[in-house]
Tab-separated table of C-alpha atoms in Angstrom:
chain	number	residue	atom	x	y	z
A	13	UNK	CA	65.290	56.376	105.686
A	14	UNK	CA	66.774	54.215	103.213
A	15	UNK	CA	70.519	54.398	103.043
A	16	UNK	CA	70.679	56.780	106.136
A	17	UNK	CA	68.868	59.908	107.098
A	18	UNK	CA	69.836	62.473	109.742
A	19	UNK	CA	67.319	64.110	111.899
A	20	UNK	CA	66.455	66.321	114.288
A	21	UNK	CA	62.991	65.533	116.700
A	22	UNK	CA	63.529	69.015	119.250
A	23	UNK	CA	61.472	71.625	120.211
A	24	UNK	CA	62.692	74.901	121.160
A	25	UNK	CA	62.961	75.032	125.176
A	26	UNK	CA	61.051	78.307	125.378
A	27	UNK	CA	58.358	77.063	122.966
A	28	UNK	CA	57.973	73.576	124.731
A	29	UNK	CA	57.945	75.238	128.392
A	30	UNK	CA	54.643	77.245	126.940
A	31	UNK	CA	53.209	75.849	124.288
A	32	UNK	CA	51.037	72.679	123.842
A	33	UNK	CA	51.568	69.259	124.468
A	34	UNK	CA	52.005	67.125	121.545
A	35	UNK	CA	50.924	63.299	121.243
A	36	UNK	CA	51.748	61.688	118.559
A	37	UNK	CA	52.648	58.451	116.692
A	38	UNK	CA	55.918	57.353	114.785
A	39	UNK	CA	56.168	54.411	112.975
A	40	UNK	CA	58.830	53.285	111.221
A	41	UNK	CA	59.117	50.472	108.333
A	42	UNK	CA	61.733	48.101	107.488
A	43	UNK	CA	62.441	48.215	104.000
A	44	UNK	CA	62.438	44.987	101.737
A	45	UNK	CA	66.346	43.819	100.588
A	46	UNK	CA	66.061	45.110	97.234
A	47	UNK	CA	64.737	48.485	98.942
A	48	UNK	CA	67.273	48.487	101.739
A	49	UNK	CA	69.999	50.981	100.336
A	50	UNK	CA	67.073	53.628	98.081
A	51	UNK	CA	67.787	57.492	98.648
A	52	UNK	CA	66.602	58.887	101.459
A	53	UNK	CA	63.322	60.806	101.631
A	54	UNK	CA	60.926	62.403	102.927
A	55	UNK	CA	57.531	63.713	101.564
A	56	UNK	CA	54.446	65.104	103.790
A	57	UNK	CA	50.901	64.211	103.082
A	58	UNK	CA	48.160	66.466	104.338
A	59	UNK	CA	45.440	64.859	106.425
A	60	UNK	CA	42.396	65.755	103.738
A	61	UNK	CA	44.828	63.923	101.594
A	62	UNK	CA	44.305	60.155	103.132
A	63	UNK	CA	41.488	58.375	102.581
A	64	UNK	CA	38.639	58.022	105.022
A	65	UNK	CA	35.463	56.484	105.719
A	66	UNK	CA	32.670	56.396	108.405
A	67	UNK	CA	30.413	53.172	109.041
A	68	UNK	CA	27.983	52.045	112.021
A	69	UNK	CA	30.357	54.506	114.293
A	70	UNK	CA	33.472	54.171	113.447
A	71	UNK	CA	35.618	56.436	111.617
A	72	UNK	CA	38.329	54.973	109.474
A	73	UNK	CA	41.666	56.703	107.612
A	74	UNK	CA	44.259	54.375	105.919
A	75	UNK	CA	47.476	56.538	106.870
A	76	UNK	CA	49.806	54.053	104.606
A	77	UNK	CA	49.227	51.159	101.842
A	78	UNK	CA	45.617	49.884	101.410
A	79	UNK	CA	43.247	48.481	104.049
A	80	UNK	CA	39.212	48.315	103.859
A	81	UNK	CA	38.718	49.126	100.286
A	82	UNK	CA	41.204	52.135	100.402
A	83	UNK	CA	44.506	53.142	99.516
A	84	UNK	CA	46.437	55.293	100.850
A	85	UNK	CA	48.653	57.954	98.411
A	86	UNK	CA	52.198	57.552	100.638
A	87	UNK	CA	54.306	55.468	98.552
A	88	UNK	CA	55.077	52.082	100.675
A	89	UNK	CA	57.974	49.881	99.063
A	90	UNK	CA	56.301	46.643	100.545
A	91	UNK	CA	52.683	45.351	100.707
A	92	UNK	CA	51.527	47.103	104.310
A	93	UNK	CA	48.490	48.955	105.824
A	94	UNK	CA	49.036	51.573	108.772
A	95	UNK	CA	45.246	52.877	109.466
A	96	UNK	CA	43.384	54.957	112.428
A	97	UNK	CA	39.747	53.911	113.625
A	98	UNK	CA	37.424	55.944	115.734
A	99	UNK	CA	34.999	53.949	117.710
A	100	UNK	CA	32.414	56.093	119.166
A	101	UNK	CA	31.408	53.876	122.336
A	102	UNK	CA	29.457	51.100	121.565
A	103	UNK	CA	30.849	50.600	118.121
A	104	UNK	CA	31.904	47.304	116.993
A	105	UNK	CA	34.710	46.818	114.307
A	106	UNK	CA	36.406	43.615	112.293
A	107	UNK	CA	39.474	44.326	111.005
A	108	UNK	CA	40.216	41.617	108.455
A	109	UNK	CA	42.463	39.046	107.973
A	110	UNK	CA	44.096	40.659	104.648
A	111	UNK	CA	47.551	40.411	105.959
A	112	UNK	CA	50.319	37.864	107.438
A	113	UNK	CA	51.033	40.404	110.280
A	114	UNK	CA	49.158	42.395	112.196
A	115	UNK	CA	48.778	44.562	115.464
A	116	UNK	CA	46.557	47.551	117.157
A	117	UNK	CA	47.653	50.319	119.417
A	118	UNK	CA	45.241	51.633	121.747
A	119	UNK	CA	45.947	55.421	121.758
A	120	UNK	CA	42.464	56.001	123.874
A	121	UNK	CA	39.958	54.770	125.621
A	122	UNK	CA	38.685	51.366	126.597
A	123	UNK	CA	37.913	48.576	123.991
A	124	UNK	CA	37.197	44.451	124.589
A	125	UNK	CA	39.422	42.506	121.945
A	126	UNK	CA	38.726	38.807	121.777
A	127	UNK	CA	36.861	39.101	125.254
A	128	UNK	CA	39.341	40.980	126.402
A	129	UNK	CA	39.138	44.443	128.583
A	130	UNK	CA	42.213	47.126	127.166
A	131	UNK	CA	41.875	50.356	128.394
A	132	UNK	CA	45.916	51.454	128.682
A	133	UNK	CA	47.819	52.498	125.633
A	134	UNK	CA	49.553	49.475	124.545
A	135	UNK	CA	50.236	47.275	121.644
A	136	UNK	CA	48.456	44.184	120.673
A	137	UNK	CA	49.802	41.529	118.273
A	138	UNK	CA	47.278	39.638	116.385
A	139	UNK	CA	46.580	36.339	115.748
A	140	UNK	CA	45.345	35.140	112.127
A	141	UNK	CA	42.025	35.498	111.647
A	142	UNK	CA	39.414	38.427	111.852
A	143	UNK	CA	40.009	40.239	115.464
A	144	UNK	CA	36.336	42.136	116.310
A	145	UNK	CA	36.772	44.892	118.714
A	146	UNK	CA	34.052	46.551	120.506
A	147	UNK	CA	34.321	50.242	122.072
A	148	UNK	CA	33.222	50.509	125.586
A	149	UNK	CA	34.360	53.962	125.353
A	150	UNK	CA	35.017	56.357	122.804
A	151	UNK	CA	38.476	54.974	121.669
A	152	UNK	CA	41.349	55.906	119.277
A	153	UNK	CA	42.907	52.548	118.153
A	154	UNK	CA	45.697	52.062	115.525
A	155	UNK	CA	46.166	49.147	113.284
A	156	UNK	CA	49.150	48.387	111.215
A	157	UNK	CA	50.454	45.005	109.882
A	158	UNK	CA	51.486	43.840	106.685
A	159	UNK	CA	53.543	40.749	104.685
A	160	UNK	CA	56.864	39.443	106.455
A	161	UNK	CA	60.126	40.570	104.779
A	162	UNK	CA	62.483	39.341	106.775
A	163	UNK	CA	64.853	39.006	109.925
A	164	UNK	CA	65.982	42.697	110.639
A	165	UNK	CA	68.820	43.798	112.789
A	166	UNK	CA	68.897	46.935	114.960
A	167	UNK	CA	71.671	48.454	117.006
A	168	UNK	CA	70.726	52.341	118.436
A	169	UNK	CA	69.318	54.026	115.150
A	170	UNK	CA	70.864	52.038	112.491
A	171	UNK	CA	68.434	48.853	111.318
A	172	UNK	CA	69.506	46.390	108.747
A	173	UNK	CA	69.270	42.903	107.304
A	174	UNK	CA	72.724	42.889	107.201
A	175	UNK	CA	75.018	42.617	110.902
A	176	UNK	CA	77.970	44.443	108.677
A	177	UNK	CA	75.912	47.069	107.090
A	178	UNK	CA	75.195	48.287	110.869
A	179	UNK	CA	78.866	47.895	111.712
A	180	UNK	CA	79.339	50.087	108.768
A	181	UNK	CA	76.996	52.709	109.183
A	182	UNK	CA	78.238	53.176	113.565
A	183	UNK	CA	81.768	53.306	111.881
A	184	UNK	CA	80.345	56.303	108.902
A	185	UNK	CA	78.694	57.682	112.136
A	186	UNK	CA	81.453	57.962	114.357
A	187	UNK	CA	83.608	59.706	111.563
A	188	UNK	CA	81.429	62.078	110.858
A	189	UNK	CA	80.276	61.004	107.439
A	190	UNK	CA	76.625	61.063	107.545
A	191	UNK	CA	74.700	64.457	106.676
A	192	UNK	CA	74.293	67.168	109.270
A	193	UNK	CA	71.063	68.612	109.693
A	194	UNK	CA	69.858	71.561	107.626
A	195	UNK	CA	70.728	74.444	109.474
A	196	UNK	CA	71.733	72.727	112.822
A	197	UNK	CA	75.563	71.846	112.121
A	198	UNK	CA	76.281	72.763	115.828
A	199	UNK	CA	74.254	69.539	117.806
A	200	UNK	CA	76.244	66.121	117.181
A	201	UNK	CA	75.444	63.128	119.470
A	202	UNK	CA	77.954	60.549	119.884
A	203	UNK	CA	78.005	57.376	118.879
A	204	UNK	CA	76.569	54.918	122.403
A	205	UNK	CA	79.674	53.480	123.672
């Protein structure tokens, strides 16, 4: 998002009262200082696009940065690694210690993590070292981490390293000043009081 980016996360009401469900994932990454105030952006990479790989049952896609030998082709302004596994039940997996920070959602299923049972979606923080998991179930699990860059701020939407620059940006809010949406001018939500 850079300096600021307006968006819009809605469904139509007729469309969501008939249609499918959707399940999905959003992560968001704190930029680096240097990388703090860049253009916003936004640019879509198709699924065939990310690198994958399958080994002893487990199915492996690096959505972001570079994890297990691949790299993803999103552009990342900070060394990171955001990256799916599919454990068919049974499978065992290492995910290695190539980072300062790390963690693992479980979307699905049930998995044992350090001789531990999770089987609710939650996230894990890990300690250093390589963290084996084992699928007791076929399981969906997410792992992201990467290197530290810093204390980070956040107030509502707005996230900085800076206390001011959020003071700022509710102020630029408030008045108006940040971008409407492409063709929805009509929606505003007020600033949290």
């Amino acid at each position: 998002a850079g300096r600021g980016i307006t968006h819009s996360e809605r469904t139509d009401p007729a469309k969501r009262a008939g249609g499918p469900a959707l399940h999905g994932l959003q992560l968001w990454v704190a930029l680096p200082d240097e990388h703090e105030e860049v253009a916003p952006s936004f640019v879509h990479h198709p699924a065939h696009t990310l690198p994958e790989r399958q080994r002893d049952g487990t199915t492996l896609r690096v959505l972001a940065g570079s994890a297990f030998a691949m790299t993803s082709p999103v552009t990342t302004l900070s060394p990171l690694f955001y990256a799916e596994a599919t454990l068919e039940a049974g499978a065992s997996f290492t995910l290695p210690d190539e980072y300062a920070e790390r963690a693992l959602y479980l979307v699905s299923g049930a998995i044992h993590l350090a001789g531990e049972r999770i089987d609710t979606p939650q996230m894990v923080v890990l300690e250093r070292g390589a963290a084996s998991i084992r699928a007791e179930t076929g399981a969906r699990v997410m792992f992201l981490g990467g290197e530290p860059i810093g204390e980070r701020h956040i107030w509502w939407n707005f996230v900085s390293s800076r206390k001011e620059r959020i003071e700022e940006a509710k102020a630029d809010w408030k008045a108006g000043r940040f971008a409407a949406i492409p063709g929805d001018d009509q929606e505003f939500i007020p600033l949290p009081e």
